[in-house]
Amino acid sequence: MKLYKQQDLANMEDKERARFVNCLSGFKSANVVGTRDRHQQNNLAMISSVVHLGSNPPFLGFVMRPHSVTRHTWENIEESGVYTINQVGEEFFKQAHQTSARYPREISEFEACGLTPEFEDGFHAPYVAESALRIGMQLVEVIPIQHNDTALIVGEVRWVGVKEEAVQHDGYIDIESLGTMTISGLDGYHRTQRAARLSYAQPDEEIKELDIDGSSTGS
Amino acid sequence: MKLYKQQDLANMEDKERARFVNCLSGFKSANVVGTRDRHQQNNLAMISSVVHLGSNPPFLGFVMRPHSVTRHTWENIEESGVYTINQVGEEFFKQAHQTSARYPREISEFEACGLTPEFEDGFHAPYVAESALRIGMQLVEVIPIQHNDTALIVGEVRWVGVKEEAVQHDGYIDIESLGTMTISGLDGYHRTQRAARLSYAQPDEEIKELDIDGSSTGS
């Protein structure tokens, strides 16, 4: 086991430190965020920091840096108050990664990267047709993280489009069956392989493995 | 493709909604957070919301609910200002899940769940000996998320212990080789299978696959 102290991290070259620290949180969610400005210009951005905040009301958050390559996404969300979150599947993860390139404002990443914008009735922001799980989001709050000039974007789920066969009777969604990817660091993309669903933990009971639909396994 | 509207989510039974909404963000990080109170009582809690905030300074965040089952973790962090984040590996993911049971304050989840607390020199919070990547964290800021009574705990990395052979020359850590798991929903645990590392995206260049060490593949 090797120990890296604070000074060892400080001494790393910037790109090396960025690659290293980006691996520390564990596997990340892989999503692209779709937005649209008032001139009907679409935008799409790779985001690996979407996080669950609560289920009632259904809230999701993600971390943004206002002046970074994702600034058009930021501006469109502030202007329109809506955006979509689209899970990245294995059939289009390279196109999704390509959206992180620094395109000029007048270029749609959908077009530049070969992805298809579609719309739910009356919802301003485009979703990604190639995604098997898309979410329409309404901005709730932008929370500045003072110490490093980022912000947590908090939004409420307005609608969810998902392949029906992935949704189990108990509410669990088999996102592995959708081909949803997960990310390590800045550039590592992974498929997943289910180990188990586990029973609700109780102090005096042993954990049991559940079937995919949430029922106890026969074993 | 099935469309769930806001009212469909509101109409779900609470547990069904919790399972459904917890799958929307995509795959989650799997970590256990180690803390210790002033009476040397250790605590360990499963957390699936650790997220990268920045690499210089190296900041990680996670979401907590102050009055939930993780309240002892919350109190210990507020009291001591330090904690550890430990990636959950495939050899101990069931023990890690078991830490989410509601144990009384005087019970150490390390002991109750069969995990081993160890200490870095002079650092108050215990790490998990079974974890192949452990991080010592200093609390920086607690940011309340007003709209749903949660908070983002922001901390700075003080030290990292990791199996040396996983760290590549360019800084990337091969966390898949460490057996690090990823989570779907409330109770789904998954191993990963690398698809590719991808080159840095540029507007006018095609994405290339990289070798694990960050070099271009021979193909």
Short mmCIF file of C-alpha atoms in Angstrom, two decimals:
data_model
loop_
_atom_site.label_atom_id
_atom_site.label_comp_id
_atom_site.label_asym_id
_atom_site.label_seq_id
_atom_site.Cartn_x
_atom_site.Cartn_y
_atom_site.Cartn_z
CA MET A 1 0.00 0.00 0.00
CA LYS A 2 1.50 3.36 -0.97
CA LEU A 3 0.75 6.48 1.08
CA TYR A 4 0.38 9.82 -0.74
CA LYS A 5 0.52 12.77 1.66
CA GLN A 6 -0.86 16.24 1.03
CA GLN A 7 2.54 17.46 -0.13
CA ASP A 8 2.87 14.56 -2.59
CA LEU A 9 -0.41 15.62 -4.21
CA ALA A 10 0.68 19.27 -4.26
CA ASN A 11 3.94 18.28 -5.97
CA MET A 12 2.20 16.42 -8.80
CA GLU A 13 2.11 18.03 -12.22
CA ASP A 14 -1.40 19.56 -12.80
CA LYS A 15 -2.67 16.99 -15.31
CA GLU A 16 -1.31 14.07 -13.28
CA ARG A 17 -3.03 15.41 -10.13
CA ALA A 18 -6.29 15.91 -12.04
CA ARG A 19 -6.20 12.29 -13.29
CA PHE A 20 -5.30 10.95 -9.84
CA VAL A 21 -7.83 12.95 -7.78
CA ASN A 22 -10.62 12.27 -10.28
CA CYS A 23 -10.29 8.55 -9.47
CA LEU A 24 -10.60 8.92 -5.68
CA SER A 25 -14.40 9.23 -5.41
CA GLY A 26 -14.90 5.78 -6.99
CA PHE A 27 -17.02 5.06 -10.06
CA LYS A 28 -18.98 8.01 -11.43
CA SER A 29 -22.30 8.34 -13.17
CA ALA A 30 -22.19 8.87 -16.95
CA ASN A 31 -24.76 11.37 -18.21
CA VAL A 32 -25.11 14.01 -20.87
CA VAL A 33 -27.03 17.17 -20.00
CA GLY A 34 -29.19 18.69 -22.75
CA THR A 35 -30.13 22.39 -22.83
CA ARG A 36 -31.44 24.97 -25.32
CA ASP A 37 -31.03 28.73 -25.45
CA ARG A 38 -33.69 31.32 -26.41
CA HIS A 39 -32.56 31.22 -30.05
CA GLN A 40 -33.36 27.47 -30.20
CA GLN A 41 -29.68 26.58 -30.17
CA ASN A 42 -29.20 23.13 -28.59
CA ASN A 43 -26.32 22.21 -26.33
CA LEU A 44 -25.13 18.89 -24.90
CA ALA A 45 -22.47 18.34 -22.24
CA MET A 46 -20.90 15.27 -20.62
CA ILE A 47 -21.36 15.39 -16.83
CA SER A 48 -19.95 12.73 -14.48
CA SER A 49 -21.13 14.26 -11.19
CA VAL A 50 -24.90 13.68 -11.19
CA VAL A 51 -25.92 12.60 -7.69
CA HIS A 52 -29.14 11.54 -5.95
CA LEU A 53 -30.40 14.15 -3.45
CA GLY A 54 -33.82 12.85 -2.44
CA SER A 55 -36.77 10.91 -3.77
CA ASN A 56 -39.76 12.84 -2.35
CA PRO A 57 -39.70 15.34 -3.94
CA PRO A 58 -37.45 13.70 -6.55
CA PHE A 59 -34.26 15.80 -6.57
CA LEU A 60 -30.99 15.30 -8.45
CA GLY A 61 -27.87 17.45 -8.29
CA PHE A 62 -24.69 17.90 -10.29
CA VAL A 63 -21.51 19.92 -9.93
CA MET A 64 -20.52 22.61 -12.44
CA ARG A 65 -17.77 25.11 -12.88
CA PRO A 66 -19.33 28.34 -14.25
CA HIS A 67 -16.44 29.44 -16.44
CA SER A 68 -15.36 26.06 -17.77
CA VAL A 69 -16.05 24.24 -21.02
CA THR A 70 -19.61 23.65 -19.76
CA ARG A 71 -20.40 27.39 -19.49
CA HIS A 72 -23.02 27.26 -22.28
CA THR A 73 -24.89 24.56 -20.38
CA TRP A 74 -24.75 26.74 -17.24
CA GLU A 75 -26.02 29.81 -19.08
CA ASN A 76 -28.85 27.91 -20.77
CA ILE A 77 -30.01 26.44 -17.46
CA GLU A 78 -29.97 29.85 -15.78
CA GLU A 79 -31.88 31.35 -18.72
CA SER A 80 -34.50 28.66 -19.32
CA GLY A 81 -34.71 26.93 -15.93
CA VAL A 82 -34.89 23.48 -17.54
CA TYR A 83 -32.53 20.77 -18.76
CA THR A 84 -32.45 17.04 -19.43
CA ILE A 85 -30.23 14.37 -17.90
CA ASN A 86 -29.61 11.41 -20.21
CA GLN A 87 -27.88 8.20 -19.12
CA VAL A 88 -24.97 7.33 -21.41
CA GLY A 89 -25.27 3.88 -22.99
CA GLU A 90 -22.59 1.67 -24.48
CA GLU A 91 -23.73 2.33 -28.07
CA PHE A 92 -22.87 6.03 -27.86
CA PHE A 93 -20.30 6.58 -25.09
CA LYS A 94 -17.65 7.82 -27.53
CA GLN A 95 -20.05 10.43 -28.95
CA ALA A 96 -20.96 11.42 -25.39
CA HIS A 97 -17.26 11.84 -24.49
CA GLN A 98 -16.77 13.94 -27.63
CA THR A 99 -19.33 16.49 -26.32
CA SER A 100 -16.69 17.50 -23.74
CA ALA A 101 -14.64 19.19 -26.49
CA ARG A 102 -14.69 23.00 -26.45
CA TYR A 103 -17.09 23.83 -29.30
CA PRO A 104 -18.09 27.42 -30.13
CA ARG A 105 -21.53 28.54 -28.92
CA GLU A 106 -23.14 28.39 -32.36
CA ILE A 107 -22.28 24.69 -32.76
CA SER A 108 -24.73 22.11 -31.39
CA GLU A 109 -22.86 19.21 -29.78
CA PHE A 110 -25.76 17.00 -30.87
CA GLU A 111 -24.90 17.66 -34.49
CA ALA A 112 -21.12 17.80 -34.08
CA CYS A 113 -21.05 14.48 -32.19
CA GLY A 114 -23.75 12.56 -34.05
CA LEU A 115 -26.51 12.43 -31.44
CA THR A 116 -30.22 13.13 -31.97
CA PRO A 117 -32.16 15.87 -30.13
CA GLU A 118 -35.83 15.12 -29.47
CA PHE A 119 -38.46 16.88 -27.35
CA GLU A 120 -41.20 15.96 -24.90
CA ASP A 121 -44.41 17.94 -25.50
CA GLY A 122 -44.01 21.49 -24.21
CA PHE A 123 -40.60 20.92 -22.61
CA HIS A 124 -37.98 23.42 -23.84
CA ALA A 125 -34.82 21.34 -23.38
CA PRO A 126 -33.90 18.54 -25.82
CA TYR A 127 -33.28 14.97 -24.70
CA VAL A 128 -30.99 12.46 -26.39
CA ALA A 129 -32.95 9.98 -28.53
CA GLU A 130 -30.13 7.41 -28.24
CA SER A 131 -30.40 7.32 -24.43
CA ALA A 132 -32.51 4.57 -22.83
CA LEU A 133 -33.23 6.69 -19.75
CA ARG A 134 -33.87 10.45 -20.08
CA ILE A 135 -35.07 12.82 -17.41
CA GLY A 136 -36.70 16.24 -17.74
CA MET A 137 -35.43 18.53 -14.96
CA GLN A 138 -36.62 21.85 -13.52
CA LEU A 139 -33.95 24.03 -11.86
CA VAL A 140 -34.63 24.49 -8.12
CA GLU A 141 -31.50 26.09 -6.73
CA VAL A 142 -27.89 26.91 -7.62
CA ILE A 143 -25.72 26.42 -4.55
CA PRO A 144 -22.25 27.99 -4.75
CA ILE A 145 -19.37 25.98 -3.28
CA GLN A 146 -17.31 28.97 -2.18
CA HIS A 147 -14.02 27.19 -1.57
CA ASN A 148 -13.36 26.09 -5.12
CA ASP A 149 -15.53 28.20 -7.40
CA THR A 150 -17.96 25.46 -8.38
CA ALA A 151 -21.68 25.12 -7.78
CA LEU A 152 -24.17 22.36 -7.07
CA ILE A 153 -27.10 22.57 -9.49
CA VAL A 154 -30.20 21.25 -7.73
CA GLY A 155 -33.20 20.25 -9.82
CA GLU A 156 -36.53 18.48 -9.53
CA VAL A 157 -37.55 15.62 -11.82
CA ARG A 158 -40.48 16.61 -14.11
CA TRP A 159 -40.65 13.48 -16.26
CA VAL A 160 -38.72 10.27 -16.95
CA GLY A 161 -38.61 8.36 -20.22
CA VAL A 162 -37.28 4.83 -19.82
CA LYS A 163 -37.46 1.43 -21.56
CA GLU A 164 -40.38 -0.14 -19.75
CA GLU A 165 -38.92 -3.65 -19.51
CA ALA A 166 -36.10 -2.33 -17.30
CA VAL A 167 -38.52 -1.14 -14.57
CA GLN A 168 -39.14 -3.84 -11.95
CA HIS A 169 -42.38 -4.28 -10.00
CA ASP A 170 -40.84 -2.85 -6.83
CA GLY A 171 -39.68 0.34 -8.60
CA TYR A 172 -36.01 -0.63 -9.11
CA ILE A 173 -34.71 0.14 -12.60
CA ASP A 174 -32.26 -2.38 -14.08
CA ILE A 175 -29.96 0.27 -15.57
CA GLU A 176 -27.36 -2.41 -16.35
CA SER A 177 -29.84 -3.91 -18.84
CA LEU A 178 -30.07 -0.46 -20.47
CA GLY A 179 -26.32 -0.58 -21.19
CA THR A 180 -25.71 2.41 -18.93
CA MET A 181 -21.96 3.05 -18.52
CA THR A 182 -19.94 4.15 -15.51
CA ILE A 183 -16.82 6.32 -15.49
CA SER A 184 -13.48 6.17 -13.67
CA GLY A 185 -11.37 9.30 -13.53
CA LEU A 186 -11.52 11.68 -16.47
CA ASP A 187 -11.61 9.21 -19.34
CA GLY A 188 -12.25 5.61 -18.24
CA TYR A 189 -15.55 4.06 -19.43
CA HIS A 190 -16.85 0.77 -18.03
CA ARG A 191 -19.74 -1.61 -18.49
CA THR A 192 -21.10 -3.29 -15.38
CA GLN A 193 -21.75 -6.84 -14.26
CA ARG A 194 -24.30 -7.34 -11.49
CA ALA A 195 -22.98 -8.97 -8.32
CA ALA A 196 -26.28 -8.83 -6.40
CA ARG A 197 -29.20 -6.85 -5.13
CA LEU A 198 -29.04 -6.98 -1.34
CA SER A 199 -31.83 -6.99 1.24
CA TYR A 200 -32.50 -3.96 3.46
CA ALA A 201 -29.91 -4.00 6.25
CA GLN A 202 -31.15 -4.62 9.82
CA PRO A 203 -28.89 -4.79 12.91
CA ASP A 204 -29.85 -8.36 13.85
CA GLU A 205 -30.37 -9.98 10.44
CA GLU A 206 -27.99 -11.38 7.89
CA ILE A 207 -27.96 -9.68 4.49
CA LYS A 208 -29.68 -11.76 1.79
CA GLU A 209 -29.26 -11.64 -1.97
CA LEU A 210 -32.41 -10.61 -3.85
CA ASP A 211 -33.56 -11.45 -7.33
CA ILE A 212 -33.52 -8.63 -9.87
CA ASP A 213 -37.22 -7.93 -9.15
CA GLY A 214 -36.58 -7.53 -5.41
CA SER A 215 -37.94 -10.92 -4.32
CA SER A 216 -35.87 -13.30 -2.18
CA THR A 217 -33.84 -15.78 -4.19
CA GLY A 218 -34.90 -19.41 -3.99
CA SER A 219 -31.53 -20.47 -2.60
CA MET B 1 -40.24 3.84 -24.12
CA LYS B 2 -42.52 4.58 -21.17
CA LEU B 3 -43.08 8.16 -19.96
CA TYR B 4 -43.47 8.79 -16.23
CA LYS B 5 -44.87 12.26 -15.52
CA GLN B 6 -44.53 14.19 -12.28
CA GLN B 7 -47.93 12.96 -11.11
CA ASP B 8 -47.00 9.33 -11.82
CA LEU B 9 -44.00 9.72 -9.50
CA ALA B 10 -46.14 11.43 -6.84
CA ASN B 11 -48.64 8.56 -7.01
CA MET B 12 -46.02 5.88 -6.38
CA GLU B 13 -45.91 4.23 -2.97
CA ASP B 14 -42.99 5.73 -0.93
CA LYS B 15 -40.63 2.75 -1.11
CA GLU B 16 -41.34 2.20 -4.81
CA ARG B 17 -40.60 5.88 -5.51
CA ALA B 18 -37.40 5.70 -3.46
CA ARG B 19 -36.19 2.67 -5.44
CA PHE B 20 -37.12 4.25 -8.78
CA VAL B 21 -35.68 7.73 -8.18
CA ASN B 22 -32.46 6.30 -6.70
CA CYS B 23 -31.75 4.68 -10.09
CA LEU B 24 -32.13 7.87 -12.15
CA SER B 25 -28.70 9.41 -11.53
CA GLY B 26 -26.96 6.39 -13.08
CA PHE B 27 -24.28 4.30 -11.38
CA LYS B 28 -23.13 5.54 -7.98
CA SER B 29 -19.85 5.41 -6.14
CA ALA B 30 -19.55 2.80 -3.37
CA ASN B 31 -17.72 4.06 -0.29
CA VAL B 32 -17.81 3.64 3.46
CA VAL B 33 -17.08 6.71 5.59
CA GLY B 34 -15.11 6.14 8.82
CA THR B 35 -15.35 8.49 11.82
CA ARG B 36 -14.54 8.46 15.55
CA ASP B 37 -16.04 10.39 18.44
CA ARG B 38 -14.20 11.95 21.40
CA HIS B 39 -14.70 8.77 23.44
CA GLN B 40 -12.76 6.77 20.82
CA GLN B 41 -15.98 5.15 19.57
CA ASN B 42 -15.60 4.24 15.88
CA ASN B 43 -18.37 4.55 13.31
CA LEU B 44 -18.68 3.38 9.70
CA ALA B 45 -21.41 4.28 7.21
CA MET B 46 -22.18 3.28 3.63
CA ILE B 47 -22.34 6.38 1.39
CA SER B 48 -23.21 6.22 -2.32
CA SER B 49 -23.05 9.94 -3.06
CA VAL B 50 -19.33 10.77 -2.95
CA VAL B 51 -18.56 13.12 -5.83
CA HIS B 52 -15.47 14.83 -7.25
CA LEU B 53 -15.46 18.60 -6.66
CA GLY B 54 -11.99 19.67 -7.77
CA SER B 55 -8.41 18.47 -7.99
CA ASN B 56 -6.41 21.55 -6.96
CA PRO B 57 -6.99 21.75 -4.06
CA PRO B 58 -8.22 18.13 -4.01
CA PHE B 59 -11.86 18.35 -2.86
CA LEU B 60 -14.50 15.64 -2.55
CA GLY B 61 -18.12 16.04 -1.46
CA PHE B 62 -20.96 13.81 -0.34
CA VAL B 63 -24.61 14.27 0.51
CA MET B 64 -26.00 13.59 4.00
CA ARG B 65 -29.29 13.85 5.78
CA PRO B 66 -28.61 15.14 9.35
CA HIS B 67 -31.35 13.20 11.13
CA SER B 68 -31.13 9.93 9.22
CA VAL B 69 -29.44 6.62 9.99
CA THR B 70 -26.09 8.34 9.27
CA ARG B 71 -26.53 10.92 12.08
CA HIS B 72 -23.61 9.51 14.12
CA THR B 73 -21.30 10.00 11.14
CA TRP B 74 -22.58 13.56 10.80
CA GLU B 75 -22.04 14.34 14.48
CA ASN B 76 -18.55 12.82 14.53
CA ILE B 77 -17.50 14.85 11.48
CA GLU B 78 -18.83 18.08 13.01
CA GLU B 79 -17.06 17.28 16.29
CA SER B 80 -13.68 16.07 15.01
CA GLY B 81 -13.45 17.73 11.59
CA VAL B 82 -11.98 14.58 10.01
CA TYR B 83 -13.19 11.39 8.35
CA THR B 84 -12.03 8.73 5.94
CA ILE B 85 -13.54 7.68 2.60
CA ASN B 86 -12.86 4.03 1.72
CA GLN B 87 -13.68 2.51 -1.67
CA VAL B 88 -15.81 -0.62 -1.32
CA GLY B 89 -14.23 -3.71 -2.91
CA GLU B 90 -15.87 -6.93 -4.05
CA GLU B 91 -14.46 -8.94 -1.10
CA PHE B 92 -16.43 -6.91 1.44
CA PHE B 93 -19.42 -5.28 -0.25
CA LYS B 94 -21.93 -7.23 1.86
CA GLN B 95 -20.27 -6.10 5.09
CA ALA B 96 -20.24 -2.54 3.72
CA HIS B 97 -23.98 -2.75 2.93
CA GLN B 98 -24.62 -4.08 6.45
CA THR B 99 -23.20 -0.83 7.92
CA SER B 100 -26.37 0.90 6.68
CA ALA B 101 -28.40 -0.87 9.41
CA ARG B 102 -29.52 1.35 12.28
CA TYR B 103 -27.09 0.39 15.07
CA PRO B 104 -27.13 2.12 18.48
CA ARG B 105 -24.43 4.74 19.07
CA GLU B 106 -22.35 2.52 21.37
CA ILE B 107 -21.96 -0.16 18.67
CA SER B 108 -19.07 0.15 16.22
CA GLU B 109 -20.19 -0.85 12.71
CA PHE B 110 -16.62 -2.04 12.13
CA GLU B 111 -17.09 -4.70 14.79
CA ALA B 112 -20.75 -5.47 14.09
CA CYS B 113 -20.09 -5.94 10.36
CA GLY B 114 -16.68 -7.62 10.49
CA LEU B 115 -14.44 -4.87 9.13
CA THR B 116 -11.08 -3.75 10.55
CA PRO B 117 -10.37 -0.18 11.76
CA GLU B 118 -6.78 1.02 11.32
CA PHE B 119 -5.18 4.43 11.71
CA GLU B 120 -2.68 6.61 9.87
CA ASP B 121 -0.17 8.25 12.22
CA GLY B 122 -1.81 11.14 14.06
CA PHE B 123 -5.09 11.00 12.10
CA HIS B 124 -8.14 10.71 14.39
CA ALA B 125 -10.56 8.89 12.05
CA PRO B 126 -10.19 5.16 11.32
CA TYR B 127 -9.84 3.80 7.81
CA VAL B 128 -10.98 0.35 6.62
CA ALA B 129 -8.07 -2.09 6.39
CA GLU B 130 -9.97 -4.20 3.82
CA SER B 131 -10.26 -1.27 1.38
CA ALA B 132 -7.66 -0.99 -1.40
CA LEU B 133 -8.11 2.80 -1.63
CA ARG B 134 -8.60 4.90 1.53
CA ILE B 135 -8.59 8.65 1.83
CA GLY B 136 -8.06 10.85 4.88
CA MET B 137 -10.36 13.89 4.68
CA GLN B 138 -10.46 17.25 6.48
CA LEU B 139 -13.87 18.94 6.68
CA VAL B 140 -13.93 22.25 4.78
CA GLU B 141 -17.58 23.29 4.65
CA VAL B 142 -21.09 21.97 5.32
CA ILE B 143 -23.45 23.37 2.68
CA PRO B 144 -27.16 23.05 3.50
CA ILE B 145 -29.46 22.15 0.61
CA GLN B 146 -32.48 24.06 1.88
CA HIS B 147 -35.11 22.51 -0.34
CA ASN B 148 -34.88 18.97 0.97
CA ASP B 149 -33.14 19.11 4.34
CA THR B 150 -29.88 17.53 3.22
CA ALA B 151 -26.36 18.93 3.14
CA LEU B 152 -23.28 18.66 0.96
CA ILE B 153 -20.23 17.82 3.09
CA VAL B 154 -17.17 19.36 1.41
CA GLY B 155 -13.74 18.10 2.43
CA GLU B 156 -10.11 18.33 1.39
CA VAL B 157 -7.92 15.26 0.80
CA ARG B 158 -5.15 14.97 3.43
CA TRP B 159 -3.70 11.60 2.43
CA VAL B 160 -4.44 8.67 0.14
CA GLY B 161 -3.48 5.03 0.73
CA VAL B 162 -3.72 2.91 -2.41
CA LYS B 163 -2.25 -0.28 -3.86
CA GLU B 164 0.73 1.07 -5.76
CA GLU B 165 0.38 -1.20 -8.81
CA ALA B 166 -3.01 0.39 -9.63
CA VAL B 167 -1.50 3.88 -10.07
CA GLN B 168 -0.48 4.52 -13.69
CA HIS B 169 2.41 6.73 -14.78
CA ASP B 170 0.06 9.50 -15.92
CA GLY B 171 -1.75 9.63 -12.54
CA TYR B 172 -4.82 7.56 -13.50
CA ILE B 173 -5.76 4.94 -10.91
CA ASP B 174 -7.07 1.64 -12.26
CA ILE B 175 -9.83 1.30 -9.64
CA GLU B 176 -11.33 -1.62 -11.56
CA SER B 177 -8.18 -3.61 -10.78
CA LEU B 178 -8.78 -2.81 -7.09
CA GLY B 179 -12.16 -4.56 -7.28
CA THR B 180 -13.99 -1.31 -6.52
CA MET B 181 -17.75 -1.77 -6.85
CA THR B 182 -20.45 0.53 -8.21
CA ILE B 183 -24.05 0.83 -7.03
CA SER B 184 -27.42 1.10 -8.77
CA GLY B 185 -30.38 2.34 -6.80
CA LEU B 186 -30.53 1.51 -3.10
CA ASP B 187 -29.26 -2.05 -3.17
CA GLY B 188 -27.72 -3.08 -6.52
CA TYR B 189 -23.98 -3.86 -6.46
CA HIS B 190 -21.95 -4.29 -9.64
CA ARG B 191 -18.43 -5.12 -10.73
CA THR B 192 -17.11 -3.29 -13.78
CA GLN B 193 -15.56 -4.26 -17.08
CA ARG B 194 -13.44 -1.67 -18.83
CA ALA B 195 -14.64 -0.58 -22.28
CA ALA B 196 -11.86 1.97 -22.90
CA ARG B 197 -9.92 4.96 -21.76
CA LEU B 198 -10.58 7.71 -24.27
CA SER B 199 -8.34 10.51 -25.51
CA TYR B 200 -8.96 14.15 -24.49
CA ALA B 201 -11.81 15.46 -26.67
CA GLN B 202 -10.98 18.20 -29.20
CA PRO B 203 -13.48 19.78 -31.60
CA ASP B 204 -11.67 18.74 -34.77
CA GLU B 205 -10.16 15.40 -33.78
CA GLU B 206 -11.58 11.92 -33.59
CA ILE B 207 -11.65 10.27 -30.14
CA LYS B 208 -8.98 7.57 -29.79
CA GLU B 209 -8.87 4.65 -27.38
CA LEU B 210 -5.93 4.76 -24.97
CA ASP B 211 -4.08 1.96 -23.22
CA ILE B 212 -4.60 1.65 -19.49
CA ASP B 213 -1.44 3.71 -18.86
CA GLY B 214 -2.72 6.59 -21.00
CA SER B 215 -0.57 5.90 -24.07
CA SER B 216 -2.09 5.54 -27.54
CA THR B 217 -2.92 1.97 -28.47
CA GLY B 218 -0.88 0.37 -31.21
CA SER B 219 -3.97 -0.16 -33.38
#
